[in-house]
mmCIF file of N, CA and C in Angstrom:
data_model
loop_
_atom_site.group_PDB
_atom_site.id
_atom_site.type_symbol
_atom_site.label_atom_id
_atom_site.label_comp_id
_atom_site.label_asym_id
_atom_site.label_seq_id
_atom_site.Cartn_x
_atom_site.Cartn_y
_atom_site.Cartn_z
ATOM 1 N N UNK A 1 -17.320 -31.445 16.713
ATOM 2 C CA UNK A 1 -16.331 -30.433 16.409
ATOM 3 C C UNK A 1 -14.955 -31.077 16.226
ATOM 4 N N UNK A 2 -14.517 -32.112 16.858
ATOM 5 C CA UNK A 2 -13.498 -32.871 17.119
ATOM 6 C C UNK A 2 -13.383 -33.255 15.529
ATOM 7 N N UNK A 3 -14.451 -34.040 15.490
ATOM 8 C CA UNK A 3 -14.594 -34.793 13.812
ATOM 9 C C UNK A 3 -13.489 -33.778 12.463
ATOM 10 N N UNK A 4 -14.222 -32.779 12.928
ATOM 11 C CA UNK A 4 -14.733 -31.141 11.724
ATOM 12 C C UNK A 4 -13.324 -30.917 11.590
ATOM 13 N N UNK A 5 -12.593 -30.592 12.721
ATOM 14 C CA UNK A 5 -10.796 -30.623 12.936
ATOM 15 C C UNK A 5 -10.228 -31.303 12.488
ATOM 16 N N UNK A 6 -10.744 -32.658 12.575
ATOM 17 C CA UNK A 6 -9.327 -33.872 11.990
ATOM 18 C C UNK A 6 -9.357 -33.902 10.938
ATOM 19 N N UNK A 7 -10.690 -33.664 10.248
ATOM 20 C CA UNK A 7 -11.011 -34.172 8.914
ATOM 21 C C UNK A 7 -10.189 -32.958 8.344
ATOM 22 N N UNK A 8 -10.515 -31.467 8.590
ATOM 23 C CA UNK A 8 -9.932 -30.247 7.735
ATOM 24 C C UNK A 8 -8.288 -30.291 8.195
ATOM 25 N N UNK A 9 -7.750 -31.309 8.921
ATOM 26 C CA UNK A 9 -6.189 -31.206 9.095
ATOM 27 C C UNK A 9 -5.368 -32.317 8.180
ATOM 28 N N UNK A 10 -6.397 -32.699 7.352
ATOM 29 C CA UNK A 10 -5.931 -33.782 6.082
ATOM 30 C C UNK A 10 -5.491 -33.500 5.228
ATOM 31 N N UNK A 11 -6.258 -31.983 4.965
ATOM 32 C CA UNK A 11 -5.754 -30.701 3.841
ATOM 33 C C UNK A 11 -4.150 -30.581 3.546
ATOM 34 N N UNK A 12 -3.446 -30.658 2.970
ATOM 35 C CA UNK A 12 -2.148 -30.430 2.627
ATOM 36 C C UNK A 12 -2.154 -30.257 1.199
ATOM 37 N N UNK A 13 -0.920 -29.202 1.396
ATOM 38 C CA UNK A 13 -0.181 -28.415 -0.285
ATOM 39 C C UNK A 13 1.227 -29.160 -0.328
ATOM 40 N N UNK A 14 1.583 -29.099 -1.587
ATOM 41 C CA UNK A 14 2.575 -29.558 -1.927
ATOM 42 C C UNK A 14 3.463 -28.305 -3.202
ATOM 43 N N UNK A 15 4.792 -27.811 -2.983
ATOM 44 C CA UNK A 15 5.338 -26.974 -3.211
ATOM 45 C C UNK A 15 6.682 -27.597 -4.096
ATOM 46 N N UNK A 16 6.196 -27.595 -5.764
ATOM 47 C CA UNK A 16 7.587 -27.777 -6.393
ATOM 48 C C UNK A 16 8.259 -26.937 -6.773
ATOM 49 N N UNK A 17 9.813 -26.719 -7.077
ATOM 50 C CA UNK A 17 10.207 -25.783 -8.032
ATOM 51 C C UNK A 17 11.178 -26.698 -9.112
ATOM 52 N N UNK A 18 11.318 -26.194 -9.954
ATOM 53 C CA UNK A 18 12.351 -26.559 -10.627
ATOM 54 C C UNK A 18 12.513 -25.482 -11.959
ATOM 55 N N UNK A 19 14.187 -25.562 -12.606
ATOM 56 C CA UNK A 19 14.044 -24.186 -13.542
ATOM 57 C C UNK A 19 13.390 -23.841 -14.164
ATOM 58 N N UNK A 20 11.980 -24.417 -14.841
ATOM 59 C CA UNK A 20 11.299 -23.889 -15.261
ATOM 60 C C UNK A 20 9.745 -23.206 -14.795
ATOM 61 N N UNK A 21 9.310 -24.464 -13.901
ATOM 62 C CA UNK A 21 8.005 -24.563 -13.231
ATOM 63 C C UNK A 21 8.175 -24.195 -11.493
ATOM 64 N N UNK A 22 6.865 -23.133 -11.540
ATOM 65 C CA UNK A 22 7.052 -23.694 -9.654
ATOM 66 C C UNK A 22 5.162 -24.151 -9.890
ATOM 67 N N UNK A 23 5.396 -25.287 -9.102
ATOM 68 C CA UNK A 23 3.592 -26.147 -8.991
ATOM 69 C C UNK A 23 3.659 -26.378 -7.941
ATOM 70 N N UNK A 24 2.108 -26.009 -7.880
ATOM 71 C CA UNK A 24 1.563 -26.019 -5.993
ATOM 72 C C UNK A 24 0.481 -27.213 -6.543
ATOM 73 N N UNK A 25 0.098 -28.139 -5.424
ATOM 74 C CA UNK A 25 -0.909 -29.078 -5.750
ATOM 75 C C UNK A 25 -1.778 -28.889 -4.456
ATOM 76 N N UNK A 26 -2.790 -28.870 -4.402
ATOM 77 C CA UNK A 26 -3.682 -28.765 -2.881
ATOM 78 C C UNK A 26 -4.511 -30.513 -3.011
ATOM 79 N N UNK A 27 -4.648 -30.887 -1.961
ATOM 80 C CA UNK A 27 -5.437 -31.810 -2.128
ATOM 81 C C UNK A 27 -6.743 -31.944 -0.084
ATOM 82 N N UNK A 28 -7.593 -31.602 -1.357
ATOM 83 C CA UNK A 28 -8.994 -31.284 0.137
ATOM 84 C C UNK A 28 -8.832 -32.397 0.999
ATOM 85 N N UNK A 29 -9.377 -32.407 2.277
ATOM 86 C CA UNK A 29 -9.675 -33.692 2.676
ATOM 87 C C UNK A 29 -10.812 -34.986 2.285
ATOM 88 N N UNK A 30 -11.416 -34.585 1.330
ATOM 89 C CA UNK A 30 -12.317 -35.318 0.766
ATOM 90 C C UNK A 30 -11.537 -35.776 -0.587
ATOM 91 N N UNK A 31 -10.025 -35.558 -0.864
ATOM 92 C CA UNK A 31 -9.712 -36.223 -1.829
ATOM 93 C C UNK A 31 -9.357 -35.367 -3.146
ATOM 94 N N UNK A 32 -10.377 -34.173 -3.570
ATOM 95 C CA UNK A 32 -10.398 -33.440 -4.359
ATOM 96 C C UNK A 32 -8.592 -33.039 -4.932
ATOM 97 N N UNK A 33 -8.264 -32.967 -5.906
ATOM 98 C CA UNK A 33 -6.572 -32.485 -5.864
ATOM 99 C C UNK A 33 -7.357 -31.188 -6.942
ATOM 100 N N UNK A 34 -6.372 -30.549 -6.115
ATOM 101 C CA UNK A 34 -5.952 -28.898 -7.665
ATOM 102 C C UNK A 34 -4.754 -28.749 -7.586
ATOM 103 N N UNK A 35 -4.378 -28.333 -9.020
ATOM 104 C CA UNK A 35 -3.035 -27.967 -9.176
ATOM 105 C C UNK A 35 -3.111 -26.694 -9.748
ATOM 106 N N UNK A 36 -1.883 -25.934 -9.749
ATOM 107 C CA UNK A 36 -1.653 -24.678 -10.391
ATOM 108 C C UNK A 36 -0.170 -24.666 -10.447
ATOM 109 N N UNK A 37 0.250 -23.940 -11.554
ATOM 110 C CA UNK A 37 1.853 -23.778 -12.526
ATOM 111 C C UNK A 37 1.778 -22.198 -12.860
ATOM 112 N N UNK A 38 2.948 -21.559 -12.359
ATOM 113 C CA UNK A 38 3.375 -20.421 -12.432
ATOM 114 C C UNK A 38 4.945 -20.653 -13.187
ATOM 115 N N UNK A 39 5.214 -19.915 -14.316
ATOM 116 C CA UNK A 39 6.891 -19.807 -14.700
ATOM 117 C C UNK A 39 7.662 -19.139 -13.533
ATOM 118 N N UNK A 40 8.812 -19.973 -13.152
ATOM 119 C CA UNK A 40 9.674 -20.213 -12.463
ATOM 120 C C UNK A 40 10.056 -18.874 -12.149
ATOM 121 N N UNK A 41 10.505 -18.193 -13.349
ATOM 122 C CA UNK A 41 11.502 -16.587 -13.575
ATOM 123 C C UNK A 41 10.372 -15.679 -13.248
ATOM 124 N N UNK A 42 9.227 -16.115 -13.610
ATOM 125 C CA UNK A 42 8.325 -14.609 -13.595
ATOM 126 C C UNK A 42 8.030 -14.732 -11.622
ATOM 127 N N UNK A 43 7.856 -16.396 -11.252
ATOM 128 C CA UNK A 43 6.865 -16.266 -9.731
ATOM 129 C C UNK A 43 7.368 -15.217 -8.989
ATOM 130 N N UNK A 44 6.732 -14.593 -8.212
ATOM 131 C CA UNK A 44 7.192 -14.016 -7.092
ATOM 132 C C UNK A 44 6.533 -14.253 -5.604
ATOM 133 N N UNK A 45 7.068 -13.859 -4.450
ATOM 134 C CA UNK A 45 6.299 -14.585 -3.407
ATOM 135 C C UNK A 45 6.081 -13.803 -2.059
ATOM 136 N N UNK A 46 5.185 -13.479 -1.756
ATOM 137 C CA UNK A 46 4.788 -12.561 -0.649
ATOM 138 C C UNK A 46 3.893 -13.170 0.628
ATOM 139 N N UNK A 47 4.185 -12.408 1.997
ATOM 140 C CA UNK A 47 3.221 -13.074 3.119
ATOM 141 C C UNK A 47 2.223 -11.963 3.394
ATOM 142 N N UNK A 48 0.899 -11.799 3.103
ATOM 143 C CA UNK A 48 -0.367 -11.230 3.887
ATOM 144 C C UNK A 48 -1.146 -11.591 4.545
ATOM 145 N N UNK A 49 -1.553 -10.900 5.370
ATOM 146 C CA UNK A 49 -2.025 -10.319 6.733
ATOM 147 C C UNK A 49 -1.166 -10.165 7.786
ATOM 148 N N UNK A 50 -1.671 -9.873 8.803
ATOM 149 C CA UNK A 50 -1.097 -9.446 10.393
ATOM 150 C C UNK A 50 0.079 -10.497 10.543
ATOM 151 N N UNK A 51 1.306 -10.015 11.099
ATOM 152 C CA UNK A 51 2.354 -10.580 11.595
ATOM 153 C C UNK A 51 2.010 -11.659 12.464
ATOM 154 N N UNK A 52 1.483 -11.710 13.822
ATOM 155 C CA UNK A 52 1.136 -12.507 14.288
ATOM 156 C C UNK A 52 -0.454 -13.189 14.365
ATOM 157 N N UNK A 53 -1.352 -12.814 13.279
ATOM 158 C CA UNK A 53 -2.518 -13.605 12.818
ATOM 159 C C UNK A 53 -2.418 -14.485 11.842
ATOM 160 N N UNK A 54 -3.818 -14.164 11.104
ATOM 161 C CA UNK A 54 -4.549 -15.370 10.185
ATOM 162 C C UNK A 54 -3.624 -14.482 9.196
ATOM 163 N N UNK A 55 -3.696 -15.247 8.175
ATOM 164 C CA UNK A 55 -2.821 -14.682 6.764
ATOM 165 C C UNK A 55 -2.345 -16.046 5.860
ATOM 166 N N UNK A 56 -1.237 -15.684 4.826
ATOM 167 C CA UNK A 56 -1.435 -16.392 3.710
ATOM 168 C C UNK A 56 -0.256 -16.516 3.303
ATOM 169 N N UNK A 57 0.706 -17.147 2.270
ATOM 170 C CA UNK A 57 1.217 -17.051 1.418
ATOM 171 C C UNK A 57 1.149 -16.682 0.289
ATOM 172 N N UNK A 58 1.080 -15.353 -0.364
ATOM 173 C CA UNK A 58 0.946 -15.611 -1.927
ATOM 174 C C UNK A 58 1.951 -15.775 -2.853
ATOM 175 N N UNK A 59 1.644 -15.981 -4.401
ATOM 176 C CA UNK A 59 1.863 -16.472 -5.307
ATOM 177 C C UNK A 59 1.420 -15.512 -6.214
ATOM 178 N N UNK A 60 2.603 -14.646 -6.990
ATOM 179 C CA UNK A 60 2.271 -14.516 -7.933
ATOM 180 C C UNK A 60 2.880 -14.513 -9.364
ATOM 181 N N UNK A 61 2.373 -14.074 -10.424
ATOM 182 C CA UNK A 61 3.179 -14.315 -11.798
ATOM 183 C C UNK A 61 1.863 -14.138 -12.909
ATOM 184 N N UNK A 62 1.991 -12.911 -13.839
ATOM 185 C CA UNK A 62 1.448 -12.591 -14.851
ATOM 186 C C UNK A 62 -0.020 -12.584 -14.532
ATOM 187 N N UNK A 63 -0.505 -11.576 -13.528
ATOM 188 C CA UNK A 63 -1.711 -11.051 -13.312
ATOM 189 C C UNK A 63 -2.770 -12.184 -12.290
ATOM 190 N N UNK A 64 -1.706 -13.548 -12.205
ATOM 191 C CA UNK A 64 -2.459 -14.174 -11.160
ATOM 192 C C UNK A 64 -1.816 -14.467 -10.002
ATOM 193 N N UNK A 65 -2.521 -14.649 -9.267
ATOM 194 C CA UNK A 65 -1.783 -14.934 -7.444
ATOM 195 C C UNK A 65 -2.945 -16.545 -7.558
ATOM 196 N N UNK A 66 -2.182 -16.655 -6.040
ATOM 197 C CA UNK A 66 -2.847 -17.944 -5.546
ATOM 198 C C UNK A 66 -2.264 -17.636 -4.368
ATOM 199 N N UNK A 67 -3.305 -18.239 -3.036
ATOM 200 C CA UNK A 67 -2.790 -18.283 -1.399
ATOM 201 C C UNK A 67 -2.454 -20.051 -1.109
ATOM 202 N N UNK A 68 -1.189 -19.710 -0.621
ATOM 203 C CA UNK A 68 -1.151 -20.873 -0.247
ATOM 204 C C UNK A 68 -0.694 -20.981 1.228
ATOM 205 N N UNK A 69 -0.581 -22.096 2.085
ATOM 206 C CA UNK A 69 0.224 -21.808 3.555
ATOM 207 C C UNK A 69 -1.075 -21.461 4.412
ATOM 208 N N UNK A 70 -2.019 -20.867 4.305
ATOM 209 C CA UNK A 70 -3.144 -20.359 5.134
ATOM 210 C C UNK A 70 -2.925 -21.011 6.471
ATOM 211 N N UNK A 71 -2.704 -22.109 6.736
ATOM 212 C CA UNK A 71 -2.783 -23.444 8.512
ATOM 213 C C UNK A 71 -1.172 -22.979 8.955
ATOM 214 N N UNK A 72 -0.425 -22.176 7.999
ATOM 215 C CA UNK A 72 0.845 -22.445 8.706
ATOM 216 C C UNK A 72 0.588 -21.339 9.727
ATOM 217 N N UNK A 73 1.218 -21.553 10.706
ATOM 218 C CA UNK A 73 1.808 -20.641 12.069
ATOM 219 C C UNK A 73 2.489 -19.069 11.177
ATOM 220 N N UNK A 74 1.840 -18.299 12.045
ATOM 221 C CA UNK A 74 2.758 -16.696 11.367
ATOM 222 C C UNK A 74 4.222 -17.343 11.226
ATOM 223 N N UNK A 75 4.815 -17.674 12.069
ATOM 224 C CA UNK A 75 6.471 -17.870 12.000
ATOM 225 C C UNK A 75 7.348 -18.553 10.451
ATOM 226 N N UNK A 76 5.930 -19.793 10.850
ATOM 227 C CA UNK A 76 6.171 -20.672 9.591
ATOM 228 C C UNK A 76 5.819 -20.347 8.608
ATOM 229 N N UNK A 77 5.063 -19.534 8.340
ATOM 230 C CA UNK A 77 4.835 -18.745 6.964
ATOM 231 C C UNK A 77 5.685 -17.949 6.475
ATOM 232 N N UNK A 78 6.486 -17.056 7.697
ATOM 233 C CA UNK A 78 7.373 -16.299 6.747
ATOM 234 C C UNK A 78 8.399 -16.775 6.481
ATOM 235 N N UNK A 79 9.199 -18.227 7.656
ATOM 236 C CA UNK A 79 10.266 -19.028 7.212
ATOM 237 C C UNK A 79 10.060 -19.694 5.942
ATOM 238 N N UNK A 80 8.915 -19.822 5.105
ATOM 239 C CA UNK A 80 8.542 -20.636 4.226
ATOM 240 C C UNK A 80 8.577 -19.772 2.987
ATOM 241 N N UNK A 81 7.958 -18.797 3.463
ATOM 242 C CA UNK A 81 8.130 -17.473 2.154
ATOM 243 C C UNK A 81 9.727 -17.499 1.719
ATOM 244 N N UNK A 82 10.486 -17.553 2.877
ATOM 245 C CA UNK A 82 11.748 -17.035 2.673
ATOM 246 C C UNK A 82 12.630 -17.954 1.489
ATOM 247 N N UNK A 83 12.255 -19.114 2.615
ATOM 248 C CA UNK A 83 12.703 -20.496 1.607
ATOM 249 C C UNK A 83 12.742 -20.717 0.178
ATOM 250 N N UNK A 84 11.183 -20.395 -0.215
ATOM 251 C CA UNK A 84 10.434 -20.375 -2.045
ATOM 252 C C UNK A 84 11.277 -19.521 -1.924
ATOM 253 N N UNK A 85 11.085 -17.806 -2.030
ATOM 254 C CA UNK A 85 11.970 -16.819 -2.518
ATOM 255 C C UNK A 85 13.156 -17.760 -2.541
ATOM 256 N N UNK A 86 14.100 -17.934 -1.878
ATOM 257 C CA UNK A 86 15.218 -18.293 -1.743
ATOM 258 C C UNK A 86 15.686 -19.548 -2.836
ATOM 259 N N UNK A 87 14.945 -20.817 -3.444
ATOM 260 C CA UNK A 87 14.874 -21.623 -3.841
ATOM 261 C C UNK A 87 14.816 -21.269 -5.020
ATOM 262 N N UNK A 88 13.951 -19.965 -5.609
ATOM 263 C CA UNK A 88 13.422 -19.298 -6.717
ATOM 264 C C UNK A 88 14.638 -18.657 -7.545
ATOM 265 N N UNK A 89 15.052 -18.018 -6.425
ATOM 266 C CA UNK A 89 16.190 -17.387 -6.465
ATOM 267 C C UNK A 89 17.319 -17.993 -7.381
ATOM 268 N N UNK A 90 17.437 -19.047 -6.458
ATOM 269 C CA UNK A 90 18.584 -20.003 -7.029
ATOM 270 C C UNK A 90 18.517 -20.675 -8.789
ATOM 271 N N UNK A 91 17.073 -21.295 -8.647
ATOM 272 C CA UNK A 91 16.727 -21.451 -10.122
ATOM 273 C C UNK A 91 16.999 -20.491 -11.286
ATOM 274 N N UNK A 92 16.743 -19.206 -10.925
ATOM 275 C CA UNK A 92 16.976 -17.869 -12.098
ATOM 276 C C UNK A 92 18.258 -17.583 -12.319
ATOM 277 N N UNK A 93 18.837 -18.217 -10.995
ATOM 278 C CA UNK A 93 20.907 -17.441 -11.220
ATOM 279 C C UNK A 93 21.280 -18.540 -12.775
ATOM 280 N N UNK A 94 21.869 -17.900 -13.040
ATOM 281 C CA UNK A 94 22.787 -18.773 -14.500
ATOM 282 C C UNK A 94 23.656 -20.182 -14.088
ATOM 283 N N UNK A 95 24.125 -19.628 -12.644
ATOM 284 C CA UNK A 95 25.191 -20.919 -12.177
ATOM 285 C C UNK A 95 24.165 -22.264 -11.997
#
């Protein structure tokens, strides 16, 4: 069981934005990478499930979502939501 843990805590996402693109990259612990690209202006970003449970980050923009964040802590999920929104934000202003 010990093994099963370390190996699935290798899992990490990676979260870009910039004015045009926001790209999430996942990469499994076996190595596997996925990526996905949402336009910057359209993403939008939401936290589901229970406040203090299991739940998600989503991602969405033009009829698709994606979860991302799933291992983070409730807390850290919504400080993280806030952040993207916030980062997103900034990209769309004109200044």
């Amino acid at each position: 069981a010990f093994r099963l843990s370390y190996r699935a805590g290798r899992l990490y996402e990676t979260v870009q934005v910039d004015k045009t693109e926001l790209r999430v990259a996942r990469v499994q612990p076996d190595g596997c990478r996925q990526a996905w690209s949402f336009p910057a202006y359209w993403a939008r970003v939401a936290v589901e499930g229970e406040p203090e449970g299991p739940g998600r980050v989503v991602l969405t923009s033009h009829g698709r979502s994606l979860g991302i964040g799933a291992f983070l802590a409730p807390g850290e999920r919504e400080s993280f939501a806030a952040a993207l929104s916030e980062a997103l934000r900034r990209v769309r202003s004109p200044d």
